[in-house]
Short mmCIF file of C-alpha atoms in Angstrom, two decimals:
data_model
loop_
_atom_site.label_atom_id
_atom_site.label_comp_id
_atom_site.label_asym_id
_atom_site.label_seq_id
_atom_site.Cartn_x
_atom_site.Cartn_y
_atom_site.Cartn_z
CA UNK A 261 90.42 13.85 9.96
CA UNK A 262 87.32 12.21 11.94
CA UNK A 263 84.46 12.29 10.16
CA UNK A 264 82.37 13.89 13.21
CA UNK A 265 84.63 15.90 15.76
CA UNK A 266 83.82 17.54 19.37
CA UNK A 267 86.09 19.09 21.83
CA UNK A 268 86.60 16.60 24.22
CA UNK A 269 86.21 18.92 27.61
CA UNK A 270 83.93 21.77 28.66
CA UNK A 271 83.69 22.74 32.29
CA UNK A 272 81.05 25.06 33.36
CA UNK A 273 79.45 26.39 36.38
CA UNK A 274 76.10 25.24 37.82
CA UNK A 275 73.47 27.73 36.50
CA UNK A 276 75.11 29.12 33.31
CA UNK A 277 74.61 27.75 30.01
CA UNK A 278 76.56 24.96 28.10
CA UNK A 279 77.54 24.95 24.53
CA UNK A 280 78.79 21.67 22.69
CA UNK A 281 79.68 21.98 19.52
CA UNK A 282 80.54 19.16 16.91
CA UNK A 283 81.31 19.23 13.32
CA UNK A 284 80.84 16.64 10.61
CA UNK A 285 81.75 16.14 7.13
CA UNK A 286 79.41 14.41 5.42
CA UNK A 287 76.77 16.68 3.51
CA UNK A 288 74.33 13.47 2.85
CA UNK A 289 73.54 13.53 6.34
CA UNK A 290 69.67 13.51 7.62
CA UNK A 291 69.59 13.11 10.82
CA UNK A 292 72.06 14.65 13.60
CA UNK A 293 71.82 13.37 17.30
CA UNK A 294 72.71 14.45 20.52
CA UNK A 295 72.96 11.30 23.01
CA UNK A 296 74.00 11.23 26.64
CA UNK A 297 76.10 9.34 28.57
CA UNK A 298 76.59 8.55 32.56
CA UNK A 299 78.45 7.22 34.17
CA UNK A 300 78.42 2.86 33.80
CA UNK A 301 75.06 3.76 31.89
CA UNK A 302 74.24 3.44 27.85
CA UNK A 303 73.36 6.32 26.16
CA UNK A 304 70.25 8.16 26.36
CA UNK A 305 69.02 9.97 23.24
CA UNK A 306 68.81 13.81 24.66
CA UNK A 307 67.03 15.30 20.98
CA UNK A 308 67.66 14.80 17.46
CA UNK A 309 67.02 17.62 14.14
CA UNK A 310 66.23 16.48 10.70
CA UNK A 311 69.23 18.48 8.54
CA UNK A 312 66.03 20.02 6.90
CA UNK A 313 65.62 22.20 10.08
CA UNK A 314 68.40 24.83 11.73
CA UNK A 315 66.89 24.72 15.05
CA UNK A 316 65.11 23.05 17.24
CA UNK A 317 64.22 23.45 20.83
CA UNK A 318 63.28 21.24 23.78
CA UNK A 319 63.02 22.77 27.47
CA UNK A 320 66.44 23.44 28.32
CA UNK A 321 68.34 22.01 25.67
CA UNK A 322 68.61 24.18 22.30
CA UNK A 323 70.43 22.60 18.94
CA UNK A 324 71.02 24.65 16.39
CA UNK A 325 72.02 22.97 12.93
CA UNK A 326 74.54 25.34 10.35
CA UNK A 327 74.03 22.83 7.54
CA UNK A 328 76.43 25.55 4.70
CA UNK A 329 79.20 24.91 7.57
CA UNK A 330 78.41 21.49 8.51
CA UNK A 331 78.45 22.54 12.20
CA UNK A 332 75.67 21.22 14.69
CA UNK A 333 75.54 23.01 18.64
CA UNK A 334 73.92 21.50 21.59
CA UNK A 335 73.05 24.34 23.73
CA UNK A 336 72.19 23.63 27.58
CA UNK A 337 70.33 26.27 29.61
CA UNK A 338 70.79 26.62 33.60
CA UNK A 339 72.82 23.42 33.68
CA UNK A 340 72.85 21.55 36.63
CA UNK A 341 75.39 19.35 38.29
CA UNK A 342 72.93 16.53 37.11
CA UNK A 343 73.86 17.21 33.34
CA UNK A 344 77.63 16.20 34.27
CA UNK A 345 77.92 13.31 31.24
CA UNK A 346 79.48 12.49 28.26
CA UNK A 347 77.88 14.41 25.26
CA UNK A 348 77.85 11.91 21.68
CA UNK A 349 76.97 13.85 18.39
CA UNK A 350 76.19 11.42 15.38
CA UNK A 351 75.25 11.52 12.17
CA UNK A 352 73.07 9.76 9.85
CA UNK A 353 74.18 9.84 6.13
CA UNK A 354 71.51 9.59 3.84
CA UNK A 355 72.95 5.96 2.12
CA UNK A 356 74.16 4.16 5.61
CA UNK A 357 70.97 2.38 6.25
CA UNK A 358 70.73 3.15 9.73
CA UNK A 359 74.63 3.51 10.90
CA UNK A 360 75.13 6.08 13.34
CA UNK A 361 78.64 8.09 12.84
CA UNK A 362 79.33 8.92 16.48
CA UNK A 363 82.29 11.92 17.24
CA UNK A 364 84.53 11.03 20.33
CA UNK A 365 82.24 12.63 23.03
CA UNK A 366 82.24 15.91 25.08
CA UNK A 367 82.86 15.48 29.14
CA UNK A 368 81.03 17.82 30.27
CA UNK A 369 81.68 18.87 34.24
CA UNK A 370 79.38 21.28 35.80
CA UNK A 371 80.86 22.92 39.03
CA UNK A 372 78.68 24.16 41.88
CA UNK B 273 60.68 -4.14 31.29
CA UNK B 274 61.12 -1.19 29.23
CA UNK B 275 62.85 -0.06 26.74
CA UNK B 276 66.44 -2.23 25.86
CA UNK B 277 67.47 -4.36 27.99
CA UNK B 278 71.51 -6.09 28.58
CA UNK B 279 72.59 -9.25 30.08
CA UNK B 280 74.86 -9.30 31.62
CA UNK B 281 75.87 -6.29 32.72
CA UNK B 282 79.68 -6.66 33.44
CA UNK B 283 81.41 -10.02 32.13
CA UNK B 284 85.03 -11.59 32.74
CA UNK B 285 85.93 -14.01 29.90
CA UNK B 286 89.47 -16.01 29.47
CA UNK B 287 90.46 -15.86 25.98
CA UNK B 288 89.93 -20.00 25.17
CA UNK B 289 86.03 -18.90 26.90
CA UNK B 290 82.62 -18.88 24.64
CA UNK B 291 80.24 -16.75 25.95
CA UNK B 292 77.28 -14.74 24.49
CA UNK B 293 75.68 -11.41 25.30
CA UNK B 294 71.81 -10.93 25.14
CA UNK B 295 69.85 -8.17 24.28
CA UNK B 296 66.18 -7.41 24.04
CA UNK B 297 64.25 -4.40 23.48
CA UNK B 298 60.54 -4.02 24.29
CA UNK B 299 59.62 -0.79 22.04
CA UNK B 300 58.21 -2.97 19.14
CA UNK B 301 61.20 -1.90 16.83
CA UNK B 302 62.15 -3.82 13.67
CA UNK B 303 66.12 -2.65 13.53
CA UNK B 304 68.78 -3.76 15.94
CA UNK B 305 72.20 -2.89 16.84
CA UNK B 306 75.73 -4.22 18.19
CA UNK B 307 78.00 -1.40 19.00
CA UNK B 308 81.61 -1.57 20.72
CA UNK B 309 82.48 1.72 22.92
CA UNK B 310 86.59 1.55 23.81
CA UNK B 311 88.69 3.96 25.48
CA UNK B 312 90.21 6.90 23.28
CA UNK B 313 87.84 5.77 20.36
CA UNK B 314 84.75 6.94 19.00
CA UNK B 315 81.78 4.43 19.02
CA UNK B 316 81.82 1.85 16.38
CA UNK B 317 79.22 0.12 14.80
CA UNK B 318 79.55 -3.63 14.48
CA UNK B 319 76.09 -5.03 12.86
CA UNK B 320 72.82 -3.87 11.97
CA UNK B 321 69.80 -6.43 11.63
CA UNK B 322 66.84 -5.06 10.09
CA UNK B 323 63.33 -7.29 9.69
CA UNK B 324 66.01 -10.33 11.33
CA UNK B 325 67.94 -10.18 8.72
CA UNK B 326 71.78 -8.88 8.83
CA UNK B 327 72.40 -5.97 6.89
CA UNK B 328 75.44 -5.02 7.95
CA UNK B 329 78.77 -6.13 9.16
CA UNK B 330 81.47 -3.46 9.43
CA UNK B 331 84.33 -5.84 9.07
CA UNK B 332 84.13 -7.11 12.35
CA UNK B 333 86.76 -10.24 13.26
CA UNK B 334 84.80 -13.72 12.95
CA UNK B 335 85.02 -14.45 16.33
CA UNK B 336 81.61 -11.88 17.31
CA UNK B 337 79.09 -14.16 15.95
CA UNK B 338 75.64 -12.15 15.90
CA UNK B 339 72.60 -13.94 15.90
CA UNK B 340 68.88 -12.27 15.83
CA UNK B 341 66.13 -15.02 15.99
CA UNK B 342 63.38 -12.46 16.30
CA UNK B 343 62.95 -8.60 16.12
CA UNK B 344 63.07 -8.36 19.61
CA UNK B 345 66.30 -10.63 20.34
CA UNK B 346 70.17 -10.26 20.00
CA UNK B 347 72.80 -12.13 20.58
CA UNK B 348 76.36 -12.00 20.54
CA UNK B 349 78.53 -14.62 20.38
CA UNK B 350 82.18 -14.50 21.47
CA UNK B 351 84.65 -16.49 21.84
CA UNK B 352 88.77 -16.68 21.42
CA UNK B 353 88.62 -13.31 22.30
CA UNK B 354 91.77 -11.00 22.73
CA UNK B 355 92.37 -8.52 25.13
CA UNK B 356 91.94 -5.61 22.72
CA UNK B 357 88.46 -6.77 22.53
CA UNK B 358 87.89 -5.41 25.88
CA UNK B 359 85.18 -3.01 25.47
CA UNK B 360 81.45 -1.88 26.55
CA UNK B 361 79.66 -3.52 24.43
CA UNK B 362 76.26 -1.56 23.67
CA UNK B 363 72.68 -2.68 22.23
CA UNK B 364 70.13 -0.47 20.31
CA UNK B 365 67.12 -0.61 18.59
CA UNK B 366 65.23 1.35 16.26
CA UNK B 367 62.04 1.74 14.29
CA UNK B 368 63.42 0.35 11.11
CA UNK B 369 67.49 0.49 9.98
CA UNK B 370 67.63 4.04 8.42
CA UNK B 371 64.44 5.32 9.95
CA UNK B 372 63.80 6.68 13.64
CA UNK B 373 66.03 7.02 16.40
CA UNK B 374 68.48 4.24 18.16
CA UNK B 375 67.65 3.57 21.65
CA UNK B 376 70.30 2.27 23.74
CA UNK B 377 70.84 -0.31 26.68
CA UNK B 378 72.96 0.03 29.37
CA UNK B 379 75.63 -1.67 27.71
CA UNK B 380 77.99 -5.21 29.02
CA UNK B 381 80.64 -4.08 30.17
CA UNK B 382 83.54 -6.80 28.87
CA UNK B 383 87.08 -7.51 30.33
CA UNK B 384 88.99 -10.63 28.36
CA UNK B 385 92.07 -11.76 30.33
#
């Protein structure tokens, strides 16, 4: 399989919470990302956790890191129509010198 | 400017053209980045340049020709380019290759006919 895999929709009303979940295989890996992308637009780096950590929190976005299961969440609070992107988990693997492992992206659609 | 900056933005290319894509960032970064988004695929990594020097090339075809004269430049070179190559084409830079985060640009969005 892919080495780093998301679901590839999520649709969600405005004001409730958004979970994104991704999975990867590779237990070298030091850094995990969450990037976003618009519409014509690059991609935006959202937050990042060091694989040292199993949480991390920034305003309304929440990632929590399950390093035993290799499983990484982004967690959205009170989304907003605003958020409607593509989602991008990647990895870092300790030995890649700086390569990004990307998974296929989440489309996330927020509904008013 | 801020940031990492594309040029151009969208670009229509025969398949006998040569063109080149540009890229600068202005964050002071040592590590740059060529990356090819397609439909139905997950983003790829072409090369890394680290210090100016390329330290990796993830067996992309010989005709993308990178060239970084400086920490702060990137080119890409095309040419007798094939549909299939039709792509965003996406620039980032970071800290040092391995170490802090990749900052994107917008991308060039690429159509070869």
């Amino acid at each position: 399989g892919e080495d780093v895999e998301q679901s590839l929709f999520l649709s969600v009303r405005e004001g409730d919470s958004s979970v994104i979940n991704c999975t990867y295989t590779d237990s070298s890996s030091t850094y995990l990302y969450w990037y976003k992308q618009e519409p014509g637009a690059g991609l935006q780096l959202l937050t990042y956790i060091f694989s040292n950590m199993d949480m991390k929190q920034d305003q309304r976005l929440t990632v929590l890191l399950n390093k035993k299961d290799k499983h990484l969440s982004l967690r959205i609070a009170d989304t907003q129509t605003g958020d409607s992107a593509i989602y991008f988990c990647a990895e870092m693997r300790g030995t890649s010198y700086g390569k990004l492992t990307f998974g296929q992206g989440t489309i996330l659609t927020v509904h008013p | 400017e801020t940031g990492v900056t594309q040029t151009p933005r969208h670009l229509v290319m025969g398949m006998t053209n040569k063109k080149s894509l540009k890229c600068e960032q202005h964050l002071g970064h040592n590590a740059m980045y060529w990356y090819k988004q397609s439909a139905k695929k997950p983003l790829e990594l072409m090369f890394v340049y680290n210090f100016k020097e390329q330290t990796e090339n993830n067996s992309v075809p010989s005709r993308f020709s990178p060239e970084c004269p400086n920490s702060s430049h990137l080119f890409l070179h095309l040419h007798t380019l094939q549909p299939e190559d039709s792509a965003l084409y996406l620039c980032a830079s970071s800290q040092e290759a391995g170490a802090g985060e990749q900052y994107f640009g917008p991308g060039t969005r690429l159509t070869v006919t």
